[in-house]
Structures are given as structure tokens and as C-alpha cells.
Amino acid sequence: MKSKKLLILISMLLVAALLSGCGGRAVGATSWPGVSKDGDTIYIAYNTEVYAVKQADGSLFWRYPEEPNARRTFFAAPTFSEGLFLVGDYANQLTALSPETAAIKWTFTEAKGRFVGSPLIIGDTILAPNADHNLYALDLQGNLKWNFKARQALWSQPTSNGETVYLSSMDHYLYALSLADGSLIWEKDLGGAMVGSPTLADGALYAGTIGSEVVAVEAASGKELWRFATDSEVWAQPVAAEGGVYFGDLKGSLYGLNAETGAQLWKVENAGQVIGAAGILSDGVVFATEEAGIKAYSFDGKPLWSLQVNGKLYSAPVVTDEYILVGLNEGDAIVIAVDFGGNQRWSFQPEKK
């Protein structure tokens, strides 16, 4: 049975993004920690602040901004390239910071909606999806190169092979665009809104929909390869590894599918509701579930380990060379680090200002 609390949380985020895309306002938008890693530093975007902490022990490097503003909240996981750190917010701004000091380099303010999905940096181009229906392509100095307007809000980070950009949207469409100028190559109606990013692997794209399906299409043409019906809505980005596609749904079912045919390889029921993508381990995949904690399975669906934690888990686990990093809501910390045997090693909870 679905958690009423989770559905309320999702509804608040949905209304916030859709209102923002229409030029309206929503106060107190709900979010959960967005976590990313660069080198030995972990970056966390959550509520009114962004944090940089050491991977070794979770100790704090810096926090941004110096004076948090309740009207400016952060949701999307930060993105970085050499000397450039990007974070979007619910005040319609994309900000470039110094990764070392958090000094502001530039701010892009032309968007009319919230930044729910993380930007993507490909070479000298920044791709920033926004709830105002636009994908903004910027140069590394924050100047607009081109924009592409979808039919509805864009919530997820794009995917790219370096020449083509693949973009999922709340309008049910999966888009393929030219990275050079944003021109449309093809579009495909998958029959359901997409919250998670598409995954590109071996010439195919895999996308989950709120229409309770995962669909595979040919990356070059958008031709449908297969579709698989799930027990409930799929918010999570499917991940691909070892010839399989792995994901969870809102009913708490976890799946492993054959990447080529879409045939079900395994399924675990009542495992806990999944919002974020699975993390890929050397021997399997790891899921963060709303109330059932962290669970790891082999690529053939056998349980490896599980860890119950104090808090609710909505974001995707981030697998680093040392740890599995998981963001928490309503717990004693906002991020915990877990080793590959399922043991918690450290936690990070910022001091209140």
C-alpha cells in the first residue's frame, strides 16, 4: 500500500514545478537532498543551502550561501567540471561557483521556472533543464547559446553521447536534439510523464514513466524496441549494467529486465517505494527505499545486504570509489556514507545557523 506521506510529498513537488513553469508561485516547495561527488569532495544541495564535505569522514569544507534565504531553496544535485560548480534553485536561478571556495562566478537568471533537474556539462556546453518547459544551453561563462522548448516541464537531467542530447519531459515525450544548435532530430510519445532521466546504453534509451511502464527506444531513430508494464508509477531512472535494466516503482517492486528484449529476469515485491535510480555496484545494484532502508541485490536478483536507517530515502544512491552515499529526510543526518558491505561509516548533519 502506498504511503500517504510520500504521495503528499510528490504532489507538493509536482504542483511546485508545474506552477513555476506556468509563471505561478508555490511557497515552501518540498525537496530532498541532491548529492554528487567530485574527487574527494561530496556536494549536497538541500533546502536553503549547498554543502561541500570531505568524502573521508563527512567533515565540512564550506557551505553556501553565507546568509540562507527561505525563498531560495535547492533540490537538484550539483554538477561540476574543471573549475566550475553549478547548482540550480527554486528561485529560477542557475549559479556557477568556485568548487574550492563557493565564490560566485556567474548567475543565469533568464529561466522562468524552478531548476528541478541537474544540469549536464558536455564539453563547452551546459545543458540546464527547467520547469518552464525549456532546456537552456549555455557556454561555460553562462551565456545563452540556444534553448529548446518542450510541451511541459523538464524535471530531469539530459543524457548525451557528445553529439545528440536526449531529453525526457513531463509532456510524455522523449526528445533527441542536436547538441550543436538544439534542433529537433526526433521525438517519441511514450504514453506517460517522465520524471527521471533516460539511460543511454549500447545504442538504446531506457525511460521510466508515471504511466507505470519502462520503455526502450532506439537512440538513433526513436523507434520503440520494447515496453514493460510495472506494478505502479516509475519515477526512478532505469540503470543498465551486465546486460540488464534495473529499477524500482512506487508500489515497492524492484525489477531486473533483459536489456535487449525487455523480458523480466527477476522481481522483488514489497521491497519499499523507490523514487531515485539504483546505484550500480561491482556485483549488483543498490536501492534506496522510502521507509525500508538501503537494499543491495546481485545482478540476478539475489539479496546481498540491507541496512535500515533513521530517515526516509527518496534520492538515488551515489556510488563512489569508497562509499555509497544516500540522502535522508526526517532523520538525524541529511547524508550518510555506507561501505560496500552495508555498514554505515559516517553521517553529515549541518549545524544550524
C-alpha positions as a printed Julia matrix, in Angstrom:
353×3 Matrix{Float64}:
  0.0     0.0     0.0
  1.38    3.37   -0.93
  2.45    5.73    1.79
  0.11    8.71    2.04
  3.04   10.8     3.21
  5.06   10.04    0.11
  2.15   10.81   -2.19
  1.66   14.16   -0.45
  5.37   14.89   -0.86
  5.26   14.02   -4.55
  2.13   16.09   -5.08
  3.73   19.13   -3.47
  6.8    18.83   -5.7
  4.62   18.3    -8.79
  2.45   21.33   -8.09
  5.51   23.46   -7.31
  7.21   22.64  -10.61
  4.08   22.97  -12.73
  3.12   26.28  -11.15
  6.62   27.53  -11.68
  6.55   26.51  -15.33
  3.34   28.49  -15.81
  4.73   31.59  -14.17
  2.87   30.99  -10.9
  4.24   30.75   -7.41
  4.34   27.96   -4.87
  5.62   28.67   -1.39
  7.65   26.2     0.65
  8.33   23.64   -2.07
  9.31   20.22   -0.71
 12.67   18.68   -1.6
 15.16   16.04   -0.59
 18.99   16.12   -0.63
 20.68   16.14   -4.04
 24.1    14.5    -3.71
 27.07   14.38   -6.1
 30.81   13.76   -5.9
 33.95   15.21   -7.46
 37.33   13.82   -6.47
 37.47   13.6    -2.68
 34.63   16.07   -2.14
 30.92   15.37   -1.69
 28.47   18.12   -2.64
 24.97   18.32   -1.18
 22.11   20.62   -2.21
 19.24   20.66    0.28
 16.63   23.17    1.39
 18.25   26.62    1.58
 21.93   25.63    1.42
 24.63   23.79   -0.53
 27.44   21.99    1.3
 30.87   20.64    0.39
 32.12   17.87    2.69
 35.1    15.51    2.75
 34.45   12.02    1.42
 36.79   10.51    4.01
 34.78   11.47    7.09
 31.93   13.82    6.15
 33.52   16.9     7.71
 32.52   20.27    6.29
 34.61   22.23    3.74
 32.17   25.08    3.05
 28.51   25.99    2.89
 26.66   28.35    0.53
 25.16   30.94    0.67
 26.57   32.87    3.59
 23.05   34.01    4.5
 20.4    31.42    3.52
 17.14   32.76    2.08
 13.9    30.87    2.71
 12.69   31.87   -0.76
 15.71   30.28   -2.42
 15.77   26.51   -1.97
 17.89   23.87   -3.68
 16.83   20.44   -4.92
 18.86   19.22   -7.9
 22.2    17.54   -7.27
 25.1    19.9    -8.11
 27.08   19.42  -11.34
 30.75   20.22  -11.91
 33.5    20.41  -14.47
 37.06   21.68  -14.2
 36.91   24.83  -12.1
 33.13   25.11  -12.42
 30.45   24.1    -9.94
 26.79   24.5   -10.94
 23.7    24.5    -8.77
 20.11   25.36   -9.72
 17.44   26.54   -7.32
 13.7    27.08   -6.88
 14.19   30.85   -7.32
 14.72   30.23  -11.07
 18.5    30.76  -10.94
 21.44   28.68  -12.09
 24.6    29.69  -10.25
 28.24   28.89  -11.05
 30.51   28.71   -8.03
 34.16   28.02   -7.37
 34.35   24.35   -6.22
 37.1    25.27   -3.75
 35.67   28.39   -2.11
 32.0    28.71   -3.19
 32.74   32.17   -4.6
 30.14   33.16   -7.21
 31.43   33.2   -10.8
 28.16   33.99  -12.59
 24.39   33.56  -12.36
 21.94   32.73  -15.15
 18.57   34.36  -14.47
 16.65   34.07  -17.76
 14.68   30.96  -16.75
 11.09   31.48  -15.64
 10.72   28.28  -13.61
 12.43   26.16  -10.99
 15.52   24.04  -11.62
 14.36   20.58  -10.53
 16.75   18.52  -12.66
 20.54   18.78  -12.54
 22.39   20.5   -15.39
 24.72   18.48  -17.63
 28.1    19.72  -18.88
 29.23   18.38  -22.28
 32.49   19.9   -23.49
 31.95   23.65  -23.66
 28.16   23.46  -23.3
 25.98   23.47  -20.18
 22.54   21.9   -20.61
 20.11   23.13  -17.95
 16.53   21.73  -17.89
 13.87   23.93  -16.31
 10.26   23.65  -15.17
  9.34   26.48  -17.59
  9.47   23.79  -20.37
 12.86   24.96  -21.67
 16.2    23.28  -21.99
 18.78   26.08  -21.83
 22.17   25.56  -23.48
 24.83   27.9   -22.08
 28.53   28.38  -22.65
 30.91   27.99  -19.71
 30.59   31.71  -18.92
 26.81   31.44  -18.51
 25.81   32.99  -21.86
 22.81   31.52  -23.68
 23.72   29.56  -26.83
 20.27   28.16  -27.64
 17.12   26.87  -25.98
 14.62   24.15  -26.82
 11.04   24.36  -25.6
  9.16   21.17  -24.75
  5.39   20.88  -24.24
  5.64   20.65  -20.44
  8.01   20.88  -17.51
 11.51   19.39  -17.66
 12.43   17.73  -14.37
 15.39   15.54  -15.23
 18.99   15.86  -16.29
 19.51   15.27  -20.04
 21.67   12.46  -21.41
 24.14   12.88  -24.27
 26.59   10.93  -26.42
 28.53   14.1   -27.24
 26.6    14.87  -30.43
 22.95   14.25  -29.57
 21.05   15.31  -26.44
 18.3    13.03  -25.12
 15.67   14.71  -23.0
 12.68   13.29  -21.1
  9.72   15.51  -20.22
  6.53   15.68  -18.21
  4.71   16.0   -21.55
  5.16   12.22  -22.22
  7.74   12.9   -24.94
 11.31   11.73  -25.25
 13.3    14.15  -27.4
 16.54   13.82  -29.39
 18.22   17.17  -30.11
 21.38   18.33  -31.83
 23.93   19.38  -29.23
 25.28   21.98  -31.65
 22.13   24.07  -32.04
 19.22   22.39  -30.22
 17.39   21.43  -33.4
 14.95   18.53  -33.1
 16.18   15.22  -34.53
 13.22   13.11  -33.4
 10.53   12.94  -30.72
  8.64    9.97  -29.3
  5.47    9.93  -27.2
  6.0     7.21  -24.57
  2.46    7.49  -23.21
  3.33    8.75  -19.71
  5.08   11.66  -18.0
  8.78   11.13  -17.3
 10.39   12.37  -14.1
 13.7    10.5   -14.31
 16.45   10.85  -16.89
 16.7     8.43  -19.8
 19.61    6.0   -19.7
 21.72    5.54  -22.84
 23.43    2.17  -23.27
 24.51    0.18  -26.35
 22.51    2.29  -28.78
 19.26    2.18  -26.79
 17.48    4.57  -24.44
 15.59    3.32  -21.38
 13.0     5.53  -19.68
 10.51    5.02  -16.85
  7.08    6.69  -16.91
  4.37    7.67  -14.47
  2.17    5.61  -16.76
  3.61    2.55  -14.97
  5.93    1.43  -17.74
  9.57    1.25  -18.73
 10.13    1.8   -22.44
 13.19    1.13  -24.6
 13.72    3.01  -27.87
 16.45    3.07  -30.47
 18.68    6.07  -29.77
 19.35    6.84  -33.42
 15.72    6.92  -34.57
 13.37    6.88  -31.58
 11.88    3.58  -32.8
 10.28    1.64  -29.96
 12.14   -1.55  -29.09
 10.01   -2.81  -26.23
  7.88   -1.7   -23.28
  7.36   -3.35  -19.92
  4.34   -2.83  -17.65
  5.14   -2.3   -13.96
  3.01   -2.57  -10.82
  2.99    1.19  -10.3
  4.45    4.53  -11.39
  8.16    4.59  -12.23
  9.79    7.81  -11.04
 13.27    6.34  -11.0
 15.69    6.43  -13.9
 16.33    2.84  -15.02
 20.02    1.88  -14.91
 21.75   -0.53  -17.27
 24.58   -2.95  -16.46
 25.65   -6.51  -17.27
 23.01   -6.88  -19.98
 20.18   -5.89  -17.65
 17.98   -2.89  -16.83
 17.22   -2.3   -13.13
 14.71   -0.01  -11.39
 12.01    0.22   -8.71
  8.46    1.6    -8.66
  6.17    3.42   -6.21
  4.47    0.22   -5.09
  7.76   -1.13   -3.81
  8.54   -3.62   -6.56
 12.12   -3.94   -7.8
 12.88   -5.29  -11.27
 15.64   -6.7   -13.39
 14.89   -6.88  -17.13
 16.77   -8.19  -20.13
 18.11   -5.02  -21.79
 17.73   -6.35  -25.32
 14.23   -7.86  -25.1
 12.58   -6.33  -22.04
 11.84   -9.78  -20.63
 11.64   -9.91  -16.83
 14.68  -11.55  -15.28
 13.63  -11.1   -11.66
 11.29   -9.17   -9.41
 11.21   -8.43   -5.69
  7.86   -7.33   -4.25
  7.19   -5.2    -1.15
 10.8    -4.05   -1.02
  9.9    -0.42   -0.32
  8.91    2.51   -2.53
 11.63    3.79   -4.84
 11.91    7.36   -6.13
 15.58    7.56   -7.16
 17.66    5.49   -9.56
 19.53    2.44   -8.36
 23.28    2.65   -7.84
 25.5     0.25   -9.75
 27.94   -1.84   -7.68
 30.65   -4.2    -8.89
 28.45   -7.2    -8.04
 24.93   -5.81   -8.31
 22.67   -2.82   -7.71
 21.65   -0.88   -4.61
 18.28    0.79   -3.98
 17.28    3.5    -1.51
 13.67    2.98   -0.42
 11.35    5.38    1.35
 10.97    3.57    4.68
 12.64    0.16    4.21
 16.2     1.5     4.11
 19.01    0.61    1.71
 18.94   -2.74   -0.1
 21.54   -4.34   -2.36
 20.88   -7.16   -4.82
 23.09   -9.12   -7.18
 22.56   -8.7   -10.91
 20.44  -11.87  -10.85
 18.19  -10.55   -8.07
 19.64  -12.31   -5.02
 19.78  -10.25   -1.8
 23.29   -9.12   -0.87
 22.61   -7.0     2.21
 20.25   -4.4     3.66
 20.59   -1.52    6.1
 17.73    0.1     8.0
 18.36    3.77    8.65
 16.68    6.52   10.64
 15.05    8.64    7.97
 13.18    8.48    4.68
 15.09    7.88    1.47
 13.94    9.48   -1.78
 17.09   10.29   -3.72
 19.32    7.96   -5.73
 22.32    6.37   -4.01
 25.62    7.79   -5.27
 28.29    5.1    -5.6
 31.87    6.35   -5.21
 35.2     4.52   -5.05
 34.84    4.22   -1.27
 31.2     4.54   -0.27
 27.55    4.52   -1.16
 26.17    7.99   -0.35
 22.48    8.37    0.45
 20.45   11.49    1.21
 17.89   11.36    4.04
 14.75   13.24    5.04
 13.38   13.4     8.57
 16.43   11.72   10.07
 19.4    12.5    12.3
 21.52   13.42    9.25
 20.96   14.61    5.69
 23.58   12.28    4.15
 25.12    9.01    5.27
 28.06    7.05    3.86
 27.74    3.26    3.71
 30.52    0.83    2.78
 30.09   -1.95    0.23
 29.21   -4.45    2.94
 26.22   -2.39    4.1
 27.81   -0.78    7.17
 27.31    2.92    7.92
 30.66    4.75    8.18
 29.76    8.4     8.73
 26.9    10.84    8.62
 26.63   14.55    7.88
 24.22   16.89    9.65
 24.98   20.61    9.27
 24.93   22.85   12.29
 22.04   25.28   12.32
 22.9    28.91   11.74
